[in-house]
mmCIF file of C-alpha atoms and ligand atoms in Angstrom:
data_model
loop_
_atom_site.group_PDB
_atom_site.id
_atom_site.type_symbol
_atom_site.label_atom_id
_atom_site.label_comp_id
_atom_site.label_asym_id
_atom_site.label_seq_id
_atom_site.Cartn_x
_atom_site.Cartn_y
_atom_site.Cartn_z
ATOM 1 C CA MET A 852 -0.059 0.045 -0.039
ATOM 2 C CA ILE A 853 1.194 3.525 -0.972
ATOM 3 C CA VAL A 854 -0.206 6.132 1.558
ATOM 4 C CA LEU A 855 -0.013 9.941 0.915
ATOM 5 C CA ILE A 856 0.403 12.058 3.762
ATOM 6 C CA GLY A 857 0.779 15.822 3.934
ATOM 7 C CA PHE A 858 -1.072 19.150 4.808
ATOM 8 C CA MET A 859 -4.237 20.118 3.230
ATOM 9 C CA GLY A 860 -3.677 21.402 -0.267
ATOM 10 C CA ALA A 861 -0.168 19.702 -0.948
ATOM 11 C CA GLY A 862 -1.735 18.073 -3.681
ATOM 12 C CA LYS A 863 -2.801 14.395 -2.429
ATOM 13 C CA THR A 864 -5.570 13.868 -4.262
ATOM 14 C CA THR A 865 -4.264 15.136 -7.670
ATOM 15 C CA VAL A 866 -0.745 13.174 -7.511
ATOM 16 C CA GLY A 867 -2.312 10.109 -5.686
ATOM 17 C CA ARG A 868 -4.738 9.749 -8.919
ATOM 18 C CA GLY A 869 -1.774 10.099 -11.325
ATOM 19 C CA LEU A 870 0.471 7.828 -9.134
ATOM 20 C CA ALA A 871 -2.237 5.358 -9.075
ATOM 21 C CA ALA A 872 -2.831 5.588 -12.926
ATOM 22 C CA ARG A 873 0.606 4.866 -13.465
ATOM 23 C CA LEU A 874 0.888 2.127 -11.038
ATOM 24 C CA GLU A 875 -2.220 0.456 -12.284
ATOM 25 C CA VAL A 876 -3.950 0.517 -8.957
ATOM 26 C CA PRO A 877 -6.917 2.365 -7.599
ATOM 27 C CA PHE A 878 -6.867 5.643 -6.165
ATOM 28 C CA LEU A 879 -8.771 6.163 -2.757
ATOM 29 C CA ASP A 880 -9.268 9.315 -0.654
ATOM 30 C CA SER A 881 -9.900 8.300 3.201
ATOM 31 C CA ASP A 882 -11.997 11.535 3.277
ATOM 32 C CA GLU A 883 -14.432 10.505 0.327
ATOM 33 C CA VAL A 884 -14.627 7.010 1.535
ATOM 34 C CA LEU A 885 -15.620 8.296 5.116
ATOM 35 C CA GLU A 886 -17.922 10.547 4.027
ATOM 36 C CA ALA A 887 -19.784 8.044 1.624
ATOM 37 C CA ARG A 888 -19.801 5.645 4.675
ATOM 38 C CA GLU A 889 -21.198 8.173 7.199
ATOM 39 C CA GLY A 890 -23.710 9.376 4.803
ATOM 40 C CA ARG A 891 -22.710 13.075 5.879
ATOM 41 C CA SER A 892 -19.952 15.591 4.934
ATOM 42 C CA ILE A 893 -16.560 15.965 6.825
ATOM 43 C CA ALA A 894 -17.796 19.393 8.029
ATOM 44 C CA GLU A 895 -20.955 18.007 9.362
ATOM 45 C CA VAL A 896 -18.814 15.408 11.294
ATOM 46 C CA PHE A 897 -17.133 18.309 12.700
ATOM 47 C CA ALA A 898 -19.922 20.267 13.578
ATOM 48 C CA THR A 899 -22.010 17.995 14.997
ATOM 49 C CA ASP A 900 -19.420 15.285 16.872
ATOM 50 C CA GLY A 901 -16.257 17.388 17.237
ATOM 51 C CA GLU A 902 -12.966 16.854 15.988
ATOM 52 C CA ALA A 903 -11.889 13.916 18.329
ATOM 53 C CA THR A 904 -14.792 11.854 16.856
ATOM 54 C CA PHE A 905 -13.689 12.702 13.383
ATOM 55 C CA ARG A 906 -9.940 11.422 14.198
ATOM 56 C CA ARG A 907 -11.509 8.080 15.657
ATOM 57 C CA LEU A 908 -13.659 7.518 12.691
ATOM 58 C CA GLU A 909 -10.774 8.658 10.232
ATOM 59 C CA ARG A 910 -8.353 5.964 12.065
ATOM 60 C CA GLU A 911 -10.800 3.155 11.903
ATOM 61 C CA MET A 912 -11.513 4.262 8.325
ATOM 62 C CA ILE A 913 -7.780 4.137 7.409
ATOM 63 C CA ALA A 914 -7.253 0.969 9.204
ATOM 64 C CA SER A 915 -9.884 -0.745 7.180
ATOM 65 C CA LEU A 916 -8.721 0.756 3.822
ATOM 66 C CA LEU A 917 -5.062 -0.426 4.813
ATOM 67 C CA ASP A 918 -6.419 -4.033 5.462
ATOM 68 C CA GLY A 919 -7.907 -3.923 2.211
ATOM 69 C CA PRO A 920 -6.412 -4.799 -1.657
ATOM 70 C CA GLU A 921 -3.490 -2.668 -3.052
ATOM 71 C CA THR A 922 -4.287 0.932 -3.515
ATOM 72 C CA VAL A 923 -2.699 4.268 -3.704
ATOM 73 C CA LEU A 924 -4.219 5.925 -0.398
ATOM 74 C CA ALA A 925 -4.712 9.405 0.421
ATOM 75 C CA VAL A 926 -5.410 10.134 4.133
ATOM 76 C CA GLY A 927 -6.614 13.683 5.428
ATOM 77 C CA GLY A 928 -3.867 16.085 6.385
ATOM 78 C CA GLY A 929 -4.582 15.792 10.218
ATOM 79 C CA ALA A 930 -4.518 11.796 10.272
ATOM 80 C CA VAL A 931 -0.947 11.911 11.454
ATOM 81 C CA GLU A 932 -1.982 13.652 14.624
ATOM 82 C CA ASP A 933 -3.536 10.396 15.962
ATOM 83 C CA ALA A 934 -0.663 8.288 17.420
ATOM 84 C CA ALA A 935 -2.636 5.025 16.587
ATOM 85 C CA THR A 936 -3.068 5.932 13.129
ATOM 86 C CA ARG A 937 0.550 6.722 12.914
ATOM 87 C CA SER A 938 1.337 3.421 14.045
ATOM 88 C CA LEU A 939 -1.054 1.856 11.452
ATOM 89 C CA LEU A 940 1.146 3.884 8.719
ATOM 90 C CA ARG A 941 4.173 2.556 9.784
ATOM 91 C CA ASN A 942 3.404 -0.684 8.081
ATOM 92 C CA HIS A 943 3.121 0.970 4.824
ATOM 93 C CA THR A 944 5.298 2.743 2.093
ATOM 94 C CA VAL A 945 4.421 6.411 3.065
ATOM 95 C CA VAL A 946 4.804 9.418 1.018
ATOM 96 C CA HIS A 947 4.850 13.178 2.506
ATOM 97 C CA LEU A 948 4.019 15.416 0.136
ATOM 98 C CA GLU A 949 5.376 18.670 1.321
ATOM 99 C CA ALA A 950 4.648 22.105 0.833
ATOM 100 C CA SER A 951 5.111 25.436 2.575
ATOM 101 C CA LEU A 952 2.374 27.152 4.666
ATOM 102 C CA ASP A 953 2.250 29.825 2.258
ATOM 103 C CA ASP A 954 1.943 27.598 -0.748
ATOM 104 C CA VAL A 955 -0.958 25.644 0.828
ATOM 105 C CA ALA A 956 -2.837 28.705 1.670
ATOM 106 C CA ALA A 957 -2.621 30.041 -1.473
ATOM 107 C CA ARG A 958 -3.687 26.702 -2.999
ATOM 108 C CA ILE A 959 -7.028 26.556 -0.644
ATOM 109 C CA GLY A 960 -8.185 29.926 -0.225
ATOM 110 C CA ASP A 961 -11.284 29.563 2.582
ATOM 111 C CA ASP A 962 -12.824 26.367 1.328
ATOM 112 C CA GLU A 963 -15.599 25.710 3.719
ATOM 113 C CA SER A 964 -15.547 21.691 3.372
ATOM 114 C CA ARG A 965 -12.430 21.909 5.402
ATOM 115 C CA PRO A 966 -13.370 22.941 8.850
ATOM 116 C CA VAL A 967 -9.957 22.957 10.599
ATOM 117 C CA LEU A 968 -9.121 25.921 8.349
ATOM 118 C CA ALA A 969 -11.871 27.961 10.022
ATOM 119 C CA MET A 970 -10.434 27.284 13.478
ATOM 120 C CA PRO A 971 -7.822 29.356 14.953
ATOM 121 C CA GLY A 972 -3.968 28.328 14.976
ATOM 122 C CA ILE A 973 -3.578 27.223 11.607
ATOM 123 C CA ALA A 974 0.148 28.293 11.573
ATOM 124 C CA GLU A 975 0.866 26.175 14.967
ATOM 125 C CA ARG A 976 -1.122 23.283 13.601
ATOM 126 C CA TYR A 977 0.980 23.257 10.479
ATOM 127 C CA ARG A 978 4.181 23.486 12.050
ATOM 128 C CA GLY A 979 3.180 20.905 14.786
ATOM 129 C CA ARG A 980 2.314 18.185 12.161
ATOM 130 C CA LEU A 981 5.870 18.799 10.648
ATOM 131 C CA PRO A 982 7.336 16.183 12.713
ATOM 132 C CA LEU A 983 4.648 14.214 12.641
ATOM 133 C CA TYR A 984 4.910 13.768 9.212
ATOM 134 C CA ALA A 985 8.665 13.320 9.299
ATOM 135 C CA ASP A 986 8.095 10.513 12.013
ATOM 136 C CA VAL A 987 5.953 8.166 9.708
ATOM 137 C CA ALA A 988 7.230 9.203 6.012
ATOM 138 C CA ASP A 989 9.240 6.883 4.055
ATOM 139 C CA VAL A 990 9.976 9.381 1.517
ATOM 140 C CA VAL A 991 9.513 13.078 1.265
ATOM 141 C CA VAL A 992 8.553 14.976 -2.168
ATOM 142 C CA PRO A 993 8.197 18.549 -2.341
ATOM 143 C CA THR A 994 5.181 19.784 -4.458
ATOM 144 C CA ALA A 995 5.767 23.539 -4.508
ATOM 145 C CA ASN A 996 5.986 25.216 -8.045
ATOM 146 C CA ARG A 997 5.546 21.664 -9.614
ATOM 147 C CA ARG A 998 3.068 20.225 -12.271
ATOM 148 C CA PRO A 999 1.203 17.248 -10.664
ATOM 149 C CA GLU A 1000 2.869 14.898 -13.369
ATOM 150 C CA GLU A 1001 6.378 16.273 -12.254
ATOM 151 C CA VAL A 1002 5.408 15.255 -8.616
ATOM 152 C CA VAL A 1003 4.177 11.788 -9.657
ATOM 153 C CA ALA A 1004 7.541 11.237 -11.488
ATOM 154 C CA ASP A 1005 9.373 12.205 -8.377
ATOM 155 C CA VAL A 1006 7.132 9.910 -6.156
ATOM 156 C CA LEU A 1007 7.779 7.073 -8.399
ATOM 157 C CA ALA A 1008 11.820 7.524 -8.685
ATOM 158 C CA ALA A 1009 11.917 7.900 -4.757
ATOM 159 C CA LEU A 1010 9.647 4.781 -4.490
ATOM 160 C CA ASP A 1011 12.382 3.034 -6.610
ATOM 161 C CA ARG A 1012 15.138 4.307 -4.819
ATOM 162 C CA ILE A 1013 13.806 2.727 -1.325
ATOM 163 C CA ARG A 1014 12.532 -0.370 -2.922
HETATM 164 C C1 LIG B 2337 -8.139 17.647 7.795
HETATM 165 C C2 LIG B 2337 -7.629 17.535 6.498
HETATM 166 C C3 LIG B 2337 -8.808 17.218 5.668
HETATM 167 C C4 LIG B 2337 -10.192 16.376 6.196
HETATM 168 C C5 LIG B 2337 -10.640 17.152 7.256
HETATM 169 C C6 LIG B 2337 -9.413 17.410 8.153
HETATM 170 C C7 LIG B 2337 -7.269 18.428 8.699
HETATM 171 O O1 LIG B 2337 -8.275 16.331 4.449
HETATM 172 O O2 LIG B 2337 -9.419 15.248 6.818
HETATM 173 O O3 LIG B 2337 -11.068 18.413 6.841
HETATM 174 O O4 LIG B 2337 -7.223 18.167 9.975
HETATM 175 O O5 LIG B 2337 -6.137 18.690 7.889
HETATM 176 P P1 LIG B 2337 -7.225 17.066 3.171
HETATM 177 O O6 LIG B 2337 -5.911 17.105 3.871
HETATM 178 O O7 LIG B 2337 -7.504 15.971 2.123
HETATM 179 O O8 LIG B 2337 -7.982 18.239 2.816
#
């Protein structure tokens, strides 16, 4: 299983789709699967049940997807905040798509489907997650100022080096 991690707006979905096409495996996004299974949006889960419940649902979802057939799996940018999720990820090939806070902020604007953006302390969250991404990543690929196809090629080259 190849798992893409990184902050919101780092390019996990776009790069994940391209990577999955090149590797000829399905692409899955843990957020999309969670929304489909819950029958409600992530914004609704945050608003009704709060972030702690979202992190638990996210962990359960990631655990079940990691148990399934081989895919390229993009996980939500905050999944690494949960220690048990980090442990699950350690058993797989994890790619950190890295972008600066300025880059991701420019890409995502004020997207209302991402409740964490509306919470205070986004810069602290960004900084707090960097060591967590580093903790679980097998490879780190920068995405700033690069086209998705270039990032996909970089990821494939990096995977070749470690495999
Ligand atoms: C979150 C990122 C989102 C989604 C949720 C929380 C976060 O995923 O899981 O809104 O805490 O950074 P993306 O990184 O795919 O936007």
